[in-house]
PDB file of C-alpha atoms in Angstrom:
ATOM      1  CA  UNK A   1     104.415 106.654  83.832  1.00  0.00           C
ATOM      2  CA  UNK A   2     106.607 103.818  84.581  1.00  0.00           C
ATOM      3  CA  UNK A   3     110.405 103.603  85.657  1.00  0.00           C
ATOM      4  CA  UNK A   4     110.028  99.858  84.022  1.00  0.00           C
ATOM      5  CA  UNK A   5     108.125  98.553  82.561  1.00  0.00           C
ATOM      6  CA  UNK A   6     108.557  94.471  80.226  1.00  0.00           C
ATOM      7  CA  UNK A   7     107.457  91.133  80.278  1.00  0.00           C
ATOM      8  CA  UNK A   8     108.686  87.475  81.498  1.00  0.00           C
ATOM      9  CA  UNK A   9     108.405  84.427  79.014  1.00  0.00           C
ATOM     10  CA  UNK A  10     108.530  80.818  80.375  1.00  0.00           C
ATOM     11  CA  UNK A  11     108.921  79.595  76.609  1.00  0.00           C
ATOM     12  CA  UNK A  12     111.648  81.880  76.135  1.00  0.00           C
ATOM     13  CA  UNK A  13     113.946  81.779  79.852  1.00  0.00           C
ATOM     14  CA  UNK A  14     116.607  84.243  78.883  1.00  0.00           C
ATOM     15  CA  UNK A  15     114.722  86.733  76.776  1.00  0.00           C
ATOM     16  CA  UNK A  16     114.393  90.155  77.599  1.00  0.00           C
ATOM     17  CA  UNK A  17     111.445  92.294  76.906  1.00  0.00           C
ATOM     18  CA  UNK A  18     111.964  95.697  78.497  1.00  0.00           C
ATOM     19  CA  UNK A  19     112.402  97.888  74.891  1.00  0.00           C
ATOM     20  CA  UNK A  20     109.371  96.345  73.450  1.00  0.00           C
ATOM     21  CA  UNK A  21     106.294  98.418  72.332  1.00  0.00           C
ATOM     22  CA  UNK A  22     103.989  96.031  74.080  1.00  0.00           C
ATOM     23  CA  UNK A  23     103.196  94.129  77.532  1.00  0.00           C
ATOM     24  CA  UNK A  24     102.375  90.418  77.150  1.00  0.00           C
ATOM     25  CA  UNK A  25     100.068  88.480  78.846  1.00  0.00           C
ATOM     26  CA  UNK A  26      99.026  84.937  78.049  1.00  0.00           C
ATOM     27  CA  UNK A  27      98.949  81.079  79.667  1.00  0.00           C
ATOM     28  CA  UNK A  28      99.063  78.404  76.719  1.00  0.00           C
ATOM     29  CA  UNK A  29      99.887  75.294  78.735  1.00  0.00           C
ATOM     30  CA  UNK A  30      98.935  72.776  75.709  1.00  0.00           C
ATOM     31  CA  UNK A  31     101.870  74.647  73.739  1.00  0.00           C
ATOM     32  CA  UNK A  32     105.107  73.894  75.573  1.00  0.00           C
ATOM     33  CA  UNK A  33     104.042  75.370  78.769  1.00  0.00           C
ATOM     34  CA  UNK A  34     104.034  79.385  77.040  1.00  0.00           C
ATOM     35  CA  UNK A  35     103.240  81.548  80.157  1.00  0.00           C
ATOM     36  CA  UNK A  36     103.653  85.227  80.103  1.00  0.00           C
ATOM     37  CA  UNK A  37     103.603  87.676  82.639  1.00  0.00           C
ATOM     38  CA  UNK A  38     104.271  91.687  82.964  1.00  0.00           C
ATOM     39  CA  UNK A  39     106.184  93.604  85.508  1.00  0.00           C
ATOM     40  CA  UNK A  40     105.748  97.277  86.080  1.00  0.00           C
ATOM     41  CA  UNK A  41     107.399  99.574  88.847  1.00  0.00           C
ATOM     42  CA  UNK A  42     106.091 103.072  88.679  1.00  0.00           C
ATOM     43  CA  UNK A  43     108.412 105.969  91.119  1.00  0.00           C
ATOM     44  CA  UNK A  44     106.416 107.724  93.629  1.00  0.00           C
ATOM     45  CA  UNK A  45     107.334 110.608  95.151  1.00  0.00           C
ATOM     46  CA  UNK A  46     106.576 109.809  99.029  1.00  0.00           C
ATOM     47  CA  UNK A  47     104.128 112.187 100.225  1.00  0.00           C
ATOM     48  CA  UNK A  48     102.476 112.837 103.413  1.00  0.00           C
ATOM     49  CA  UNK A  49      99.433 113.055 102.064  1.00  0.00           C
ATOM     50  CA  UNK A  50      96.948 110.671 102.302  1.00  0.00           C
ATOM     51  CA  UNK A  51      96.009 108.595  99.387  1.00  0.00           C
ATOM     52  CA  UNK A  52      92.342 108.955  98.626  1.00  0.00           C
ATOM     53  CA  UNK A  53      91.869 106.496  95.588  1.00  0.00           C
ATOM     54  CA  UNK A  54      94.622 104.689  93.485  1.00  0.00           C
ATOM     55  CA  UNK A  55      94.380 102.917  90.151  1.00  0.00           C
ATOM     56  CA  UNK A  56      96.688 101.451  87.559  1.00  0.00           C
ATOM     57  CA  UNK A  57      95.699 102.762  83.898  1.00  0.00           C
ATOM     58  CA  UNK A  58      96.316 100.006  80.777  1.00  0.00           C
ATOM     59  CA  UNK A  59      95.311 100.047  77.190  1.00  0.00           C
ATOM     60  CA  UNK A  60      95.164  97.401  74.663  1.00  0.00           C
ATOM     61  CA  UNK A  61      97.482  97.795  71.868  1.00  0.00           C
ATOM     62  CA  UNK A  62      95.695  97.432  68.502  1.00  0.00           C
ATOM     63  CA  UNK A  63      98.713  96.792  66.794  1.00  0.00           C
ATOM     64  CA  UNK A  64      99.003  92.931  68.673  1.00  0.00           C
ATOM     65  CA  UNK A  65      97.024  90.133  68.734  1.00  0.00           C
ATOM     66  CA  UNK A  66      94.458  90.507  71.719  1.00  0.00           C
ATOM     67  CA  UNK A  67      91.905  87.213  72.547  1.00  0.00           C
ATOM     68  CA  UNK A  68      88.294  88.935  72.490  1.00  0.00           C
ATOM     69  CA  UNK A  69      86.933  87.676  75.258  1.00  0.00           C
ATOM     70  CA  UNK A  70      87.839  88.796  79.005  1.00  0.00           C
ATOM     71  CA  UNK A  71      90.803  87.525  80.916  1.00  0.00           C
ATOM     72  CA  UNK A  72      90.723  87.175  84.662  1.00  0.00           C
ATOM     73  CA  UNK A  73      94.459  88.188  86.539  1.00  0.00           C
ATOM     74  CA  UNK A  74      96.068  88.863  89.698  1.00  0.00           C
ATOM     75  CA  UNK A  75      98.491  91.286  90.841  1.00  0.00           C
ATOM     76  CA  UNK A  76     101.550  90.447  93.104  1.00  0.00           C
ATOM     77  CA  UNK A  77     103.772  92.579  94.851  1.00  0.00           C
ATOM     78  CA  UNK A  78     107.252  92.276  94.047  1.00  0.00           C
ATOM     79  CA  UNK A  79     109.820  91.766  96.521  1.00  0.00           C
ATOM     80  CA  UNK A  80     113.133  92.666  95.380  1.00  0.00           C
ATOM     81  CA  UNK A  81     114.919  95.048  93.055  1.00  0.00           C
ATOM     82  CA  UNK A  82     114.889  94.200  89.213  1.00  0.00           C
ATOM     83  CA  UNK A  83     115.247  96.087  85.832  1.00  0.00           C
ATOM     84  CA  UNK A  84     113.483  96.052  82.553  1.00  0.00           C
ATOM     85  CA  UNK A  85     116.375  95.985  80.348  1.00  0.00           C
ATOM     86  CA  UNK A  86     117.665  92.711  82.150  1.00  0.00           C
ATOM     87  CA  UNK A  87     114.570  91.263  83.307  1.00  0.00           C
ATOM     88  CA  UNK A  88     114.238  87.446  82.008  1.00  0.00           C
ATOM     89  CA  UNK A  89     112.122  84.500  83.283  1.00  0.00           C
ATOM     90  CA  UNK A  90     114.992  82.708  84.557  1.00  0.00           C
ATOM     91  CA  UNK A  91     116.275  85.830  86.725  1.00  0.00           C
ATOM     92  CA  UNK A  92     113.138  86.852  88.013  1.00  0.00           C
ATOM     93  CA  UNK A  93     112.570  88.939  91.144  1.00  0.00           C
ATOM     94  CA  UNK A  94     110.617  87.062  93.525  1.00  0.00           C
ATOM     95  CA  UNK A  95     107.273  88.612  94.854  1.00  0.00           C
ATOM     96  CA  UNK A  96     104.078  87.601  97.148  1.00  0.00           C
ATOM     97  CA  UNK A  97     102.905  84.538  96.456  1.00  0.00           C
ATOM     98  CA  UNK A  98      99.533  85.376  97.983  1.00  0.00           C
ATOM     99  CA  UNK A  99      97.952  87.999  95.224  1.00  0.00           C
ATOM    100  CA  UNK A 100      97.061  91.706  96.145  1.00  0.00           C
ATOM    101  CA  UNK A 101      93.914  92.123  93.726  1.00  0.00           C
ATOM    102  CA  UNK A 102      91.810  89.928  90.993  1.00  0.00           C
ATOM    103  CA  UNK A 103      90.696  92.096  87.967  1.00  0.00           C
ATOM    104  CA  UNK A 104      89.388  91.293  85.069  1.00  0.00           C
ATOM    105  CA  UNK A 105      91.049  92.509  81.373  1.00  0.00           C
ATOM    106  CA  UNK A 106      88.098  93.811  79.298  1.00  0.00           C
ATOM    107  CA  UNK A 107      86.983  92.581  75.920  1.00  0.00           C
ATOM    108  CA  UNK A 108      88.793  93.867  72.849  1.00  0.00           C
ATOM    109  CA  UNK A 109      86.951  95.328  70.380  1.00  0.00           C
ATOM    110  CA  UNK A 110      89.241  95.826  67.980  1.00  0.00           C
ATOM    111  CA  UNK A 111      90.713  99.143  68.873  1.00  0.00           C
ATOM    112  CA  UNK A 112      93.029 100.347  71.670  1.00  0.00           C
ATOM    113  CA  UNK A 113      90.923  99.978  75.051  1.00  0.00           C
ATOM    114  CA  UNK A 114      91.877 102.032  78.257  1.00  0.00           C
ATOM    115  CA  UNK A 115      91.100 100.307  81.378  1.00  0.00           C
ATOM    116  CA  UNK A 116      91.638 100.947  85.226  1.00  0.00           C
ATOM    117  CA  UNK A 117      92.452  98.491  87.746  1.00  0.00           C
ATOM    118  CA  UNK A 118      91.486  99.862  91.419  1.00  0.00           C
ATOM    119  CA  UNK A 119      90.793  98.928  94.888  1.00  0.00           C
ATOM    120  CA  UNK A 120      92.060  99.135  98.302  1.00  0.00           C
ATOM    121  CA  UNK A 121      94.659  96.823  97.389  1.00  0.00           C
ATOM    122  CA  UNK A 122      95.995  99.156  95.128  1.00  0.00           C
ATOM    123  CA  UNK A 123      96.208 101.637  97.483  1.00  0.00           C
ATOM    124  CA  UNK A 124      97.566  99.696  99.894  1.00  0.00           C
ATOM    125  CA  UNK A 125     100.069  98.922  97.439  1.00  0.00           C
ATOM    126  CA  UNK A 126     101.339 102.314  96.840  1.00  0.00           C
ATOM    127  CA  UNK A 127     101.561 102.715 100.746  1.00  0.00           C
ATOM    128  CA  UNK A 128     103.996 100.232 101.180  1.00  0.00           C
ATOM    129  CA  UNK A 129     106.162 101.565  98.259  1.00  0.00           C
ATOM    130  CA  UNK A 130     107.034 104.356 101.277  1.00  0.00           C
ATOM    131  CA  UNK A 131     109.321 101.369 102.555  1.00  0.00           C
ATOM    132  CA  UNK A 132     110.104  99.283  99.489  1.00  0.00           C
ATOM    133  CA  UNK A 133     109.325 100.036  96.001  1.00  0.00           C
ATOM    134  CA  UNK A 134     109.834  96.969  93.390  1.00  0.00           C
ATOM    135  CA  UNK A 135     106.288  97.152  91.760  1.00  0.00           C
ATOM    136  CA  UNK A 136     104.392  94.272  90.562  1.00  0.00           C
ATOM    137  CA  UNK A 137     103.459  91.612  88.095  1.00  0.00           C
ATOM    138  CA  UNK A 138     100.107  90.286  86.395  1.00  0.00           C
ATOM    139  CA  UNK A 139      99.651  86.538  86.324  1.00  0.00           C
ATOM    140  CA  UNK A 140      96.953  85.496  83.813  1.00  0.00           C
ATOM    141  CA  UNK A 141      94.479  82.801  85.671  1.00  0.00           C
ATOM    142  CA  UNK A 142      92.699  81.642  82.165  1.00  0.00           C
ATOM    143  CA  UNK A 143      94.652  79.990  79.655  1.00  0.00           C
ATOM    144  CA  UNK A 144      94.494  80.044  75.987  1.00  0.00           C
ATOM    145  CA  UNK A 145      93.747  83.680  76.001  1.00  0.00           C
ATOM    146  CA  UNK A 146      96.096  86.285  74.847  1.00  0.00           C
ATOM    147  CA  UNK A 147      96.179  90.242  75.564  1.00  0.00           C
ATOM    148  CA  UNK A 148      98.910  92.983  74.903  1.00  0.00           C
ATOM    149  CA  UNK A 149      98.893  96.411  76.553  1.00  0.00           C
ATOM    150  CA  UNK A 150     100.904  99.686  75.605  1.00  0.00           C
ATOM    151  CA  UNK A 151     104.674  99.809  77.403  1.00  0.00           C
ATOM    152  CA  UNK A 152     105.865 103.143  77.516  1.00  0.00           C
ATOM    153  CA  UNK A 153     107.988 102.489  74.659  1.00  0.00           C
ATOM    154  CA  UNK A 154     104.961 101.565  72.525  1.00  0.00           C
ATOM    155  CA  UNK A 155     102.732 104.595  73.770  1.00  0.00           C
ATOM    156  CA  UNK A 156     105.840 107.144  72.680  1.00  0.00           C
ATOM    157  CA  UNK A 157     105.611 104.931  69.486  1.00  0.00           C
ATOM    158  CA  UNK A 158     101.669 105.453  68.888  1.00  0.00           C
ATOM    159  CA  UNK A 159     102.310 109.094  69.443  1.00  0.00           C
ATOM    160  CA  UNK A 160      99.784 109.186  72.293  1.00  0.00           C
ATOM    161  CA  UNK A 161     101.548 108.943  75.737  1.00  0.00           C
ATOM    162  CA  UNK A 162      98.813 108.579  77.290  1.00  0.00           C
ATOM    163  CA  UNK A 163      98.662 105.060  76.208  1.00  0.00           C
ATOM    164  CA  UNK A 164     101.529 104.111  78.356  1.00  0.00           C
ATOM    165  CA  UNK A 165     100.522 102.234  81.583  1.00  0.00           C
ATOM    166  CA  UNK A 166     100.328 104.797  84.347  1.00  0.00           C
ATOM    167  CA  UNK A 167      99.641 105.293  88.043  1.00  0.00           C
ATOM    168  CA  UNK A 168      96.633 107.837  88.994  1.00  0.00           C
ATOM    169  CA  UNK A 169      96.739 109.189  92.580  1.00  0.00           C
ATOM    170  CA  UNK A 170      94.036 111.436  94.326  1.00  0.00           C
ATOM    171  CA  UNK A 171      94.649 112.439  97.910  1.00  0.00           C
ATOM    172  CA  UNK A 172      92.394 113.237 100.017  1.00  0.00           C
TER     173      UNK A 172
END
């Protein structure tokens, strides 16, 4: 489960969002520019194992708004050390500007919806966190669509931790 886990808000510059039961996403540019974006950092234990497959677990909350149709992301690492509880838009760590991955966000359906993000990237991703570990943020692509996923806070809310986002790890 994550170490951190919150959100950054454009439309709101020195807001935090790291005790909140949900993860924002969203890009509303005909509404004052509202942009939205998650950071999560997940500890590893470094391991000389090697990683066999990697993927980052979501799931919708059904207690938030969430656009029904799909919403295409990326995922950047982050570069430099940062904090949910103090994490705002205007103090934000930077990251790659080049993305690691594309995924898609599934349709919502109307109840909470686990997903997986995976690929090499991912994996490659973990791997580096042997050096550096600051995790990573999701940039919506599409505007005008909204989703909201479980934080940890919100999955010990539910009652169903396994809602919270999470990092699964199979070596080889």
């Amino acid at each position: 489960y994550p170490t951190d886990d919150g959100f950054i808000e454009k439309n709101n510059p020195d807001s935090t969002h790291g005790n909140n039961f949900y993860l924002n996403i969203y890009a509303y540019s005909n509404i004052s520019k509202w942009f939205s974006q998650p950071h999560i950092k997940f500890d590893i234990i470094n391991s000389e194992r090697t990683i066999k497959l990697a993927k980052i677990r979501l799931t919708m909350n059904k207690e938030q708004y969430n656009s029904e149709e799909t919403l295409i992301c990326d995922i950047h690492r982050i570069r430099e050390q940062w904090d949910a509880e103090n994490l705002t838009w205007n103090n934000q760590p930077n990251y790659d500007i080049t993305p690691l991955l594309r995924f898609m966000i599934p349709t919502y359906e109307g109840e909470s919806k686990t997903f997986y993000i995976t690929g090499n990237e991912i994996k490659s991703l973990i791997n580096s966190w042997n050096l550096e570990n600051y995790g990573f943020k999701i940039i919506p692509l599409e505007e005008e669509l909204q989703k909201y996923f479980y934080s940890k806070e919100g999955a010990q809310e539910a009652g169903n931790i396994n809602y919270a986002p999470a990092l699964i790890l199979e070596y080889e």
